[in-house]
């Protein structure tokens, strides 16, 4: 497997795959092309024999110069359990360290139990929200009305 | 009217208003909270007597150090024709200049004739796409399948 930086034309390959990789959930609206155009240096593609099997879209916070943010990570379901996600996260962490930042943040939906378990396993902590859902602290209406979210944070120093 | 930088809690006020300001179009998915958290220094709020009447969400491209990008601009329909949008754009342009950048980019849907007319009036040029729709050059499938887009660019040196 090879990991490289995102280029904008990767979007044409990945965008049609997203809803499929997410088991039919309507996810592609969350990923406009701008993320593939303007955050190339902190976003990564995993390829096997020239086929894209995973990607991570992240950026450096402009508001907080110690923070980097992971917006979206996807792995082809046929290639799960091969540590592709872990390698993408590690590549991102290395880039964050190169940029002299120590804090990585990410956000997910409370329904996404796989993501919650995954981030916990990767050493992310969960910020204390205003309620607890299935044992997980959650921020109500974080991404708009009825859009509760779980907030992850990991220090990488 | 006052213009100030965005703070993350502005999202709680603006998010429920967005679909209403856009005449019922489902727009709020395009604006997750992350834009109100991580791009404060290049995003602005217009207020009259403490009421939010407009906002501009923009950021500095991480890929191209000469480029800044405007993601989303909204003005309360009851406060249109008062140059609120123009003042928000100018505030953004000033911040872009402060950051030693010369190129501002933005993207819109071909159906959004108001946005196309507005950006043209503001001195944006339209990039040459791969087809022409109603006299405007358009990039097919730019933001995913069947999501054509018009690309604007303006030099501010």
CSV table of N, CA and C in Angstrom, one decimal, chain B residues 3-153:
chain,number,residue,atom,x,y,z
B,3,UNK,N,-19.3,45.0,11.9
B,3,UNK,CA,-18.8,43.7,11.4
B,3,UNK,C,-17.7,43.3,12.4
B,4,UNK,N,-17.8,42.0,12.7
B,4,UNK,CA,-16.8,41.4,13.7
B,4,UNK,C,-16.5,40.0,13.2
B,5,UNK,N,-15.4,39.4,13.8
B,5,UNK,CA,-15.1,38.1,13.5
B,5,UNK,C,-16.1,37.1,14.0
B,6,UNK,N,-16.3,36.0,13.3
B,6,UNK,CA,-17.1,34.9,13.8
B,6,UNK,C,-16.6,34.3,15.1
B,7,UNK,N,-17.5,33.9,16.0
B,7,UNK,CA,-17.1,33.1,17.1
B,7,UNK,C,-17.9,31.8,17.0
B,8,UNK,N,-17.5,30.7,17.6
B,8,UNK,CA,-18.1,29.4,17.4
B,8,UNK,C,-19.6,29.4,17.8
B,9,UNK,N,-19.9,30.1,18.9
B,9,UNK,CA,-21.3,30.1,19.3
B,9,UNK,C,-22.3,30.8,18.4
B,10,UNK,N,-21.7,31.6,17.4
B,10,UNK,CA,-22.6,32.2,16.4
B,10,UNK,C,-23.4,31.1,15.6
B,11,UNK,N,-22.7,29.9,15.5
B,11,UNK,CA,-23.3,28.9,14.8
B,11,UNK,C,-24.7,28.5,15.3
B,12,UNK,N,-24.9,28.5,16.6
B,12,UNK,CA,-26.2,28.2,17.2
B,12,UNK,C,-27.3,29.1,16.8
B,13,UNK,N,-26.9,30.4,16.5
B,13,UNK,CA,-27.9,31.4,16.1
B,13,UNK,C,-28.1,31.2,14.6
B,14,UNK,N,-27.0,31.0,13.8
B,14,UNK,CA,-27.1,31.0,12.3
B,14,UNK,C,-27.7,29.8,11.7
B,15,UNK,N,-27.3,28.6,12.3
B,15,UNK,CA,-27.6,27.3,11.7
B,15,UNK,C,-29.1,27.2,11.5
B,16,UNK,N,-30.0,27.5,12.5
B,16,UNK,CA,-31.4,27.3,12.3
B,16,UNK,C,-32.0,28.3,11.3
B,17,UNK,N,-31.3,29.4,11.0
B,17,UNK,CA,-31.8,30.4,10.0
B,17,UNK,C,-31.5,30.1,8.6
B,18,UNK,N,-30.5,29.3,8.3
B,18,UNK,CA,-30.0,29.2,7.0
B,18,UNK,C,-31.0,28.8,5.9
B,19,UNK,N,-31.7,27.7,6.2
B,19,UNK,CA,-32.7,27.2,5.2
B,19,UNK,C,-33.8,28.2,5.0
B,20,UNK,N,-34.1,29.0,6.1
B,20,UNK,CA,-35.1,30.0,5.9
B,20,UNK,C,-34.6,31.2,5.0
B,21,UNK,N,-33.4,31.6,5.3
B,21,UNK,CA,-32.8,32.7,4.5
B,21,UNK,C,-32.7,32.3,3.0
B,22,UNK,N,-32.5,31.0,2.8
B,22,UNK,CA,-32.3,30.5,1.4
B,22,UNK,C,-33.7,30.1,0.8
B,23,UNK,N,-34.8,30.6,1.4
B,23,UNK,CA,-36.1,30.4,0.8
B,23,UNK,C,-36.5,28.9,0.8
B,24,UNK,N,-36.1,28.2,1.9
B,24,UNK,CA,-36.5,26.8,2.0
B,24,UNK,C,-35.6,25.7,1.4
B,25,UNK,N,-34.5,26.2,0.6
B,25,UNK,CA,-33.6,25.2,0.1
B,25,UNK,C,-32.8,24.6,1.3
B,26,UNK,N,-32.5,23.3,1.2
B,26,UNK,CA,-31.8,22.5,2.2
B,26,UNK,C,-30.3,22.9,2.2
B,27,UNK,N,-29.9,23.9,2.8
B,27,UNK,CA,-28.5,24.4,2.7
B,27,UNK,C,-27.7,24.1,4.0
B,28,UNK,N,-28.4,23.8,5.1
B,28,UNK,CA,-27.6,23.7,6.4
B,28,UNK,C,-26.6,22.6,6.4
B,29,UNK,N,-26.8,21.5,5.6
B,29,UNK,CA,-25.8,20.4,5.5
B,29,UNK,C,-24.5,20.9,5.0
B,30,UNK,N,-24.5,22.0,4.2
B,30,UNK,CA,-23.3,22.5,3.6
B,30,UNK,C,-22.5,23.3,4.6
B,31,UNK,N,-23.0,23.5,5.7
B,31,UNK,CA,-22.4,24.4,6.7
B,31,UNK,C,-22.3,23.7,8.1
B,32,UNK,N,-21.4,22.7,8.2
B,32,UNK,CA,-21.2,22.1,9.5
B,32,UNK,C,-20.5,23.2,10.4
B,33,UNK,N,-20.6,22.9,11.7
B,33,UNK,CA,-20.0,23.9,12.7
B,33,UNK,C,-18.5,24.1,12.5
B,34,UNK,N,-17.8,23.1,11.9
B,34,UNK,CA,-16.4,23.2,11.9
B,34,UNK,C,-16.0,24.6,11.2
B,35,UNK,N,-16.8,25.1,10.3
B,35,UNK,CA,-16.4,26.4,9.7
B,35,UNK,C,-16.4,27.5,10.7
B,36,UNK,N,-17.3,27.4,11.7
B,36,UNK,CA,-17.4,28.4,12.7
B,36,UNK,C,-16.4,28.3,13.8
B,37,UNK,N,-15.7,27.1,13.8
B,37,UNK,CA,-14.8,26.8,14.9
B,37,UNK,C,-13.3,27.1,14.4
B,38,UNK,N,-13.0,26.7,13.2
B,38,UNK,CA,-11.6,26.7,12.8
B,38,UNK,C,-11.2,27.8,11.8
B,39,UNK,N,-12.1,28.6,11.4
B,39,UNK,CA,-11.8,29.7,10.5
B,39,UNK,C,-12.2,31.1,10.9
B,40,UNK,N,-12.2,31.3,12.2
B,40,UNK,CA,-12.7,32.5,12.8
B,40,UNK,C,-12.0,33.8,12.2
B,41,UNK,N,-10.7,33.7,12.0
B,41,UNK,CA,-10.0,35.0,11.6
B,41,UNK,C,-10.4,35.4,10.2
B,42,UNK,N,-10.9,34.6,9.4
B,42,UNK,CA,-11.3,34.9,8.0
B,42,UNK,C,-12.8,34.8,7.8
B,43,UNK,N,-13.6,34.8,8.8
B,43,UNK,CA,-15.0,34.7,8.7
B,43,UNK,C,-15.6,35.8,9.6
B,44,UNK,N,-16.7,36.4,9.1
B,44,UNK,CA,-17.3,37.6,9.6
B,44,UNK,C,-18.8,37.6,9.8
B,45,UNK,N,-19.2,38.3,10.8
B,45,UNK,CA,-20.6,38.5,11.2
B,45,UNK,C,-21.0,40.0,11.0
B,46,UNK,N,-22.1,40.2,10.4
B,46,UNK,CA,-22.7,41.6,10.3
B,46,UNK,C,-23.9,41.7,11.3
B,47,UNK,N,-23.8,42.7,12.2
B,47,UNK,CA,-24.9,42.8,13.2
B,47,UNK,C,-25.5,44.2,13.2
B,48,UNK,N,-26.8,44.3,13.4
B,48,UNK,CA,-27.5,45.5,13.6
B,48,UNK,C,-28.2,45.5,14.9
B,49,UNK,N,-27.9,46.4,15.8
B,49,UNK,CA,-28.5,46.4,17.2
B,49,UNK,C,-28.4,45.0,17.8
B,50,UNK,N,-27.3,44.3,17.6
B,50,UNK,CA,-27.1,43.0,18.3
B,50,UNK,C,-27.7,41.8,17.6
B,51,UNK,N,-28.4,42.1,16.5
B,51,UNK,CA,-29.0,41.0,15.7
B,51,UNK,C,-28.2,40.6,14.5
B,52,UNK,N,-27.9,39.3,14.4
B,52,UNK,CA,-27.1,38.9,13.2
B,52,UNK,C,-27.9,39.0,11.9
B,53,UNK,N,-27.4,39.8,11.0
B,53,UNK,CA,-28.1,40.0,9.7
B,53,UNK,C,-27.4,39.5,8.5
B,54,UNK,N,-26.1,39.1,8.7
B,54,UNK,CA,-25.4,38.5,7.6
B,54,UNK,C,-24.1,37.9,8.1
B,55,UNK,N,-23.5,37.0,7.3
B,55,UNK,CA,-22.3,36.4,7.7
B,55,UNK,C,-21.5,35.9,6.4
B,56,UNK,N,-20.2,35.8,6.6
B,56,UNK,CA,-19.3,35.3,5.5
B,56,UNK,C,-18.4,34.3,6.1
B,57,UNK,N,-18.3,33.1,5.5
B,57,UNK,CA,-17.4,32.1,6.0
B,57,UNK,C,-16.3,31.9,4.9
B,58,UNK,N,-15.1,32.2,5.3
B,58,UNK,CA,-14.0,32.0,4.3
B,58,UNK,C,-12.8,31.5,5.0
B,59,UNK,N,-11.8,31.1,4.2
B,59,UNK,CA,-10.6,30.6,4.8
B,59,UNK,C,-9.4,30.8,3.8
B,60,UNK,N,-8.2,30.6,4.3
B,60,UNK,CA,-7.0,30.7,3.5
B,60,UNK,C,-6.7,29.3,3.0
B,61,UNK,N,-6.5,29.2,1.6
B,61,UNK,CA,-6.2,27.8,1.1
B,61,UNK,C,-4.9,27.4,1.7
B,62,UNK,N,-4.8,26.1,2.2
B,62,UNK,CA,-3.6,25.5,2.6
B,62,UNK,C,-2.7,25.0,1.5
B,63,UNK,N,-3.4,24.7,0.4
B,63,UNK,CA,-2.7,24.1,-0.8
B,63,UNK,C,-1.9,25.2,-1.6
B,64,UNK,N,-2.6,26.4,-1.8
B,64,UNK,CA,-2.1,27.4,-2.6
B,64,UNK,C,-1.9,28.7,-1.7
B,65,UNK,N,-0.7,29.1,-1.4
B,65,UNK,CA,-0.5,30.1,-0.5
B,65,UNK,C,-0.8,31.5,-1.0
B,66,UNK,N,-1.3,31.6,-2.3
B,66,UNK,CA,-1.7,32.9,-2.8
B,66,UNK,C,-3.2,33.0,-2.8
B,67,UNK,N,-3.9,32.0,-2.4
B,67,UNK,CA,-5.4,31.9,-2.6
B,67,UNK,C,-6.2,31.9,-1.3
B,68,UNK,N,-7.3,32.6,-1.3
B,68,UNK,CA,-8.3,32.5,-0.2
B,68,UNK,C,-9.6,32.1,-0.8
B,69,UNK,N,-10.4,31.5,0.0
B,69,UNK,CA,-11.7,30.9,-0.6
B,69,UNK,C,-12.9,31.4,0.3
B,70,UNK,N,-13.9,31.8,-0.4
B,70,UNK,CA,-15.2,32.2,0.3
B,70,UNK,C,-16.1,31.0,0.1
B,71,UNK,N,-16.5,30.4,1.3
B,71,UNK,CA,-17.3,29.2,1.2
B,71,UNK,C,-18.8,29.5,1.2
B,72,UNK,N,-19.2,30.5,2.0
B,72,UNK,CA,-20.7,30.6,2.2
B,72,UNK,C,-20.9,32.1,2.7
B,73,UNK,N,-21.9,32.7,2.0
B,73,UNK,CA,-22.2,34.1,2.4
B,73,UNK,C,-23.8,34.1,2.6
B,74,UNK,N,-24.3,34.6,3.6
B,74,UNK,CA,-25.7,34.7,3.8
B,74,UNK,C,-26.1,36.1,4.4
B,75,UNK,N,-27.2,36.6,3.8
B,75,UNK,CA,-27.7,37.9,4.4
B,75,UNK,C,-29.2,37.7,4.6
B,76,UNK,N,-29.7,38.1,5.7
B,76,UNK,CA,-31.2,38.0,6.0
B,76,UNK,C,-31.9,38.7,4.9
B,77,UNK,N,-32.9,38.0,4.3
B,77,UNK,CA,-33.6,38.6,3.1
B,77,UNK,C,-34.2,40.0,3.5
B,78,UNK,N,-34.6,40.2,4.7
B,78,UNK,CA,-35.2,41.5,5.1
B,78,UNK,C,-34.2,42.6,5.1
B,79,UNK,N,-32.9,42.3,5.0
B,79,UNK,CA,-31.9,43.3,5.1
B,79,UNK,C,-31.1,43.4,3.8
B,80,UNK,N,-31.7,42.9,2.7
B,80,UNK,CA,-30.9,42.9,1.4
B,80,UNK,C,-30.9,44.4,0.9
B,81,UNK,N,-30.1,44.6,-0.1
B,81,UNK,CA,-30.0,45.9,-0.8
B,81,UNK,C,-29.4,47.0,0.2
B,82,UNK,N,-28.8,46.6,1.2
B,82,UNK,CA,-28.2,47.5,2.2
B,82,UNK,C,-26.7,47.4,2.1
B,83,UNK,N,-26.1,46.8,1.1
B,83,UNK,CA,-24.7,46.6,1.0
B,83,UNK,C,-24.1,45.9,2.1
B,84,UNK,N,-24.8,45.1,2.8
B,84,UNK,CA,-24.3,44.2,3.9
B,84,UNK,C,-23.3,43.2,3.3
B,85,UNK,N,-23.7,42.5,2.2
B,85,UNK,CA,-22.8,41.6,1.6
B,85,UNK,C,-21.5,42.2,1.1
B,86,UNK,N,-21.7,43.4,0.5
B,86,UNK,CA,-20.5,44.1,0.0
B,86,UNK,C,-19.5,44.4,1.1
B,87,UNK,N,-20.0,44.8,2.3
B,87,UNK,CA,-19.1,45.1,3.4
B,87,UNK,C,-18.5,43.9,4.0
B,88,UNK,N,-19.2,42.7,3.9
B,88,UNK,CA,-18.6,41.5,4.4
B,88,UNK,C,-17.5,41.0,3.5
B,89,UNK,N,-17.7,41.1,2.1
B,89,UNK,CA,-16.7,40.8,1.2
B,89,UNK,C,-15.5,41.7,1.4
B,90,UNK,N,-15.7,43.0,1.5
B,90,UNK,CA,-14.6,43.9,1.6
B,90,UNK,C,-13.7,43.6,2.9
B,91,UNK,N,-14.4,43.2,4.0
B,91,UNK,CA,-13.7,42.9,5.2
B,91,UNK,C,-12.8,41.6,5.0
B,92,UNK,N,-13.4,40.7,4.2
B,92,UNK,CA,-12.7,39.5,3.9
B,92,UNK,C,-11.5,39.8,3.0
B,93,UNK,N,-11.7,40.6,2.0
B,93,UNK,CA,-10.6,41.0,1.1
B,93,UNK,C,-9.5,41.7,1.9
B,94,UNK,N,-9.8,42.5,2.8
B,94,UNK,CA,-8.8,43.2,3.7
B,94,UNK,C,-8.0,42.2,4.4
B,95,UNK,N,-8.7,41.2,5.0
B,95,UNK,CA,-8.0,40.1,5.7
B,95,UNK,C,-7.1,39.3,4.8
B,96,UNK,N,-7.5,39.1,3.6
B,96,UNK,CA,-6.7,38.3,2.6
B,96,UNK,C,-5.4,39.1,2.3
B,97,UNK,N,-5.6,40.4,2.1
B,97,UNK,CA,-4.4,41.3,1.8
B,97,UNK,C,-3.5,41.2,3.0
B,98,UNK,N,-4.0,41.3,4.2
B,98,UNK,CA,-3.1,41.3,5.4
B,98,UNK,C,-2.3,40.0,5.4
B,99,UNK,N,-2.9,38.9,4.8
B,99,UNK,CA,-2.2,37.6,4.8
B,99,UNK,C,-1.4,37.5,3.5
B,100,UNK,N,-1.1,38.6,2.9
B,100,UNK,CA,-0.2,38.6,1.7
B,100,UNK,C,-0.7,37.6,0.6
B,101,UNK,N,-2.0,37.6,0.4
B,101,UNK,CA,-2.6,36.8,-0.7
B,101,UNK,C,-3.3,37.7,-1.7
B,102,UNK,N,-3.4,37.2,-2.9
B,102,UNK,CA,-3.9,38.1,-4.0
B,102,UNK,C,-5.1,37.5,-4.7
B,103,UNK,N,-5.4,36.3,-4.5
B,103,UNK,CA,-6.5,35.6,-5.3
B,103,UNK,C,-7.6,35.1,-4.4
B,104,UNK,N,-8.8,35.5,-4.7
B,104,UNK,CA,-10.0,35.0,-4.0
B,104,UNK,C,-10.8,34.2,-4.9
B,105,UNK,N,-11.2,33.0,-4.4
B,105,UNK,CA,-12.0,32.1,-5.2
B,105,UNK,C,-13.3,31.8,-4.5
B,106,UNK,N,-14.4,31.5,-5.3
B,106,UNK,CA,-15.7,31.1,-4.7
B,106,UNK,C,-16.3,30.2,-5.8
B,107,UNK,N,-17.3,29.5,-5.3
B,107,UNK,CA,-18.0,28.5,-6.2
B,107,UNK,C,-19.5,28.6,-6.0
B,108,UNK,N,-20.3,28.5,-7.0
B,108,UNK,CA,-21.7,28.5,-6.8
B,108,UNK,C,-22.4,27.5,-7.8
B,109,UNK,N,-23.7,27.3,-7.6
B,109,UNK,CA,-24.4,26.4,-8.5
B,109,UNK,C,-24.9,27.2,-9.7
B,110,UNK,N,-25.0,26.6,-10.9
B,110,UNK,CA,-25.5,27.4,-12.1
B,110,UNK,C,-26.9,27.9,-11.9
B,111,UNK,N,-27.7,27.2,-11.0
B,111,UNK,CA,-29.1,27.7,-10.8
B,111,UNK,C,-29.2,29.0,-10.0
B,112,UNK,N,-28.1,29.3,-9.3
B,112,UNK,CA,-28.1,30.4,-8.4
B,112,UNK,C,-27.7,31.7,-9.2
B,113,UNK,N,-28.7,32.2,-10.0
B,113,UNK,CA,-28.4,33.3,-10.9
B,113,UNK,C,-28.1,34.6,-10.1
B,114,UNK,N,-28.7,34.7,-8.9
B,114,UNK,CA,-28.4,35.9,-8.0
B,114,UNK,C,-27.0,35.9,-7.6
B,115,UNK,N,-26.4,34.7,-7.2
B,115,UNK,CA,-25.0,34.7,-6.8
B,115,UNK,C,-24.1,35.0,-8.0
B,116,UNK,N,-24.5,34.4,-9.2
B,116,UNK,CA,-23.6,34.7,-10.4
B,116,UNK,C,-23.6,36.2,-10.7
B,117,UNK,N,-24.8,36.8,-10.7
B,117,UNK,CA,-24.8,38.2,-11.0
B,117,UNK,C,-24.1,39.0,-10.0
B,118,UNK,N,-24.2,38.6,-8.7
B,118,UNK,CA,-23.6,39.3,-7.6
B,118,UNK,C,-22.1,39.3,-7.7
B,119,UNK,N,-21.5,38.1,-7.9
B,119,UNK,CA,-20.1,37.9,-8.0
B,119,UNK,C,-19.5,38.7,-9.2
B,120,UNK,N,-20.3,38.7,-10.3
B,120,UNK,CA,-19.8,39.4,-11.5
B,120,UNK,C,-19.7,40.9,-11.2
B,121,UNK,N,-20.8,41.4,-10.5
B,121,UNK,CA,-20.8,42.8,-10.2
B,121,UNK,C,-19.7,43.2,-9.2
B,122,UNK,N,-19.3,42.2,-8.3
B,122,UNK,CA,-18.2,42.4,-7.4
B,122,UNK,C,-16.8,42.3,-8.0
B,123,UNK,N,-16.8,42.1,-9.3
B,123,UNK,CA,-15.5,42.0,-10.1
B,123,UNK,C,-14.9,40.7,-10.2
B,124,UNK,N,-15.6,39.6,-9.8
B,124,UNK,CA,-15.1,38.3,-10.0
B,124,UNK,C,-15.2,37.9,-11.5
B,125,UNK,N,-14.2,37.2,-12.0
B,125,UNK,CA,-14.3,36.5,-13.3
B,125,UNK,C,-14.8,35.1,-13.1
B,126,UNK,N,-15.3,34.5,-14.2
B,126,UNK,CA,-15.7,33.1,-14.2
B,126,UNK,C,-14.7,32.3,-15.0
B,127,UNK,N,-14.2,31.2,-14.3
B,127,UNK,CA,-13.3,30.3,-15.0
B,127,UNK,C,-14.0,29.6,-16.1
B,128,UNK,N,-13.2,29.3,-17.2
B,128,UNK,CA,-13.7,28.5,-18.3
B,128,UNK,C,-13.9,27.1,-17.9
B,129,UNK,N,-15.1,26.6,-17.9
B,129,UNK,CA,-15.4,25.2,-17.6
B,129,UNK,C,-15.5,24.4,-18.9
B,130,UNK,N,-16.3,23.3,-18.9
B,130,UNK,CA,-16.3,22.4,-20.0
B,130,UNK,C,-17.7,22.5,-20.7
B,131,UNK,N,-18.6,23.3,-20.3
B,131,UNK,CA,-19.8,23.6,-21.0
B,131,UNK,C,-20.4,24.9,-20.6
B,132,UNK,N,-21.4,25.4,-21.4
B,132,UNK,CA,-22.0,26.7,-21.2
B,132,UNK,C,-23.5,26.5,-20.9
B,133,UNK,N,-24.0,27.0,-19.7
B,133,UNK,CA,-25.4,26.9,-19.4
B,133,UNK,C,-25.9,28.3,-19.2
B,134,UNK,N,-27.0,28.6,-20.0
B,134,UNK,CA,-27.6,30.0,-20.0
B,134,UNK,C,-26.5,31.1,-20.1
B,135,UNK,N,-25.5,30.8,-21.0
B,135,UNK,CA,-24.5,31.9,-21.2
B,135,UNK,C,-23.4,31.9,-20.2
B,136,UNK,N,-23.4,31.0,-19.3
B,136,UNK,CA,-22.3,31.0,-18.2
B,136,UNK,C,-21.5,29.7,-18.3
B,137,UNK,N,-20.2,29.8,-18.2
B,137,UNK,CA,-19.3,28.7,-18.3
B,137,UNK,C,-19.3,27.9,-17.0
B,138,UNK,N,-19.5,26.6,-17.1
B,138,UNK,CA,-19.8,25.7,-16.0
B,138,UNK,C,-18.9,24.5,-16.0
B,139,UNK,N,-18.5,24.0,-14.8
B,139,UNK,CA,-17.7,22.7,-14.7
B,139,UNK,C,-18.7,21.6,-14.3
B,140,UNK,N,-18.9,20.7,-15.3
B,140,UNK,CA,-19.8,19.5,-15.0
B,140,UNK,C,-19.4,18.7,-13.9
B,141,UNK,N,-20.3,18.2,-13.0
B,141,UNK,CA,-20.1,17.3,-12.0
B,141,UNK,C,-18.9,17.7,-11.0
B,142,UNK,N,-18.8,19.0,-10.9
B,142,UNK,CA,-17.6,19.5,-10.1
B,142,UNK,C,-17.7,19.1,-8.6
B,143,UNK,N,-18.9,19.2,-8.1
B,143,UNK,CA,-19.1,18.8,-6.6
B,143,UNK,C,-19.8,17.4,-6.5
B,144,UNK,N,-19.4,16.5,-7.4
B,144,UNK,CA,-20.0,15.2,-7.4
B,144,UNK,C,-21.0,15.0,-8.6
B,145,UNK,N,-21.5,13.8,-8.8
B,145,UNK,CA,-22.4,13.5,-9.9
B,145,UNK,C,-23.6,14.5,-9.9
B,146,UNK,N,-23.8,15.1,-11.1
B,146,UNK,CA,-24.9,16.0,-11.4
B,146,UNK,C,-24.8,17.3,-10.5
B,147,UNK,N,-23.7,17.6,-10.0
B,147,UNK,CA,-23.5,18.8,-9.2
B,147,UNK,C,-22.5,19.7,-10.0
B,148,UNK,N,-23.1,20.4,-11.0
B,148,UNK,CA,-22.3,21.3,-11.8
B,148,UNK,C,-22.0,22.6,-11.0
B,149,UNK,N,-20.9,23.2,-11.2
B,149,UNK,CA,-20.6,24.4,-10.5
B,149,UNK,C,-20.0,25.5,-11.4
B,150,UNK,N,-20.2,26.8,-11.0
B,150,UNK,CA,-19.6,27.9,-11.6
B,150,UNK,C,-18.4,28.3,-10.7
B,151,UNK,N,-17.2,28.5,-11.3
B,151,UNK,CA,-16.1,28.9,-10.5
B,151,UNK,C,-15.7,30.4,-10.7
B,152,UNK,N,-15.6,31.1,-9.6
B,152,UNK,CA,-15.3,32.5,-9.6
B,152,UNK,C,-13.9,32.7,-9.1
B,153,UNK,N,-13.2,33.8,-9.7
B,153,UNK,CA,-11.9,34.1,-9.3
B,153,UNK,C,-11.7,35.6,-9.4
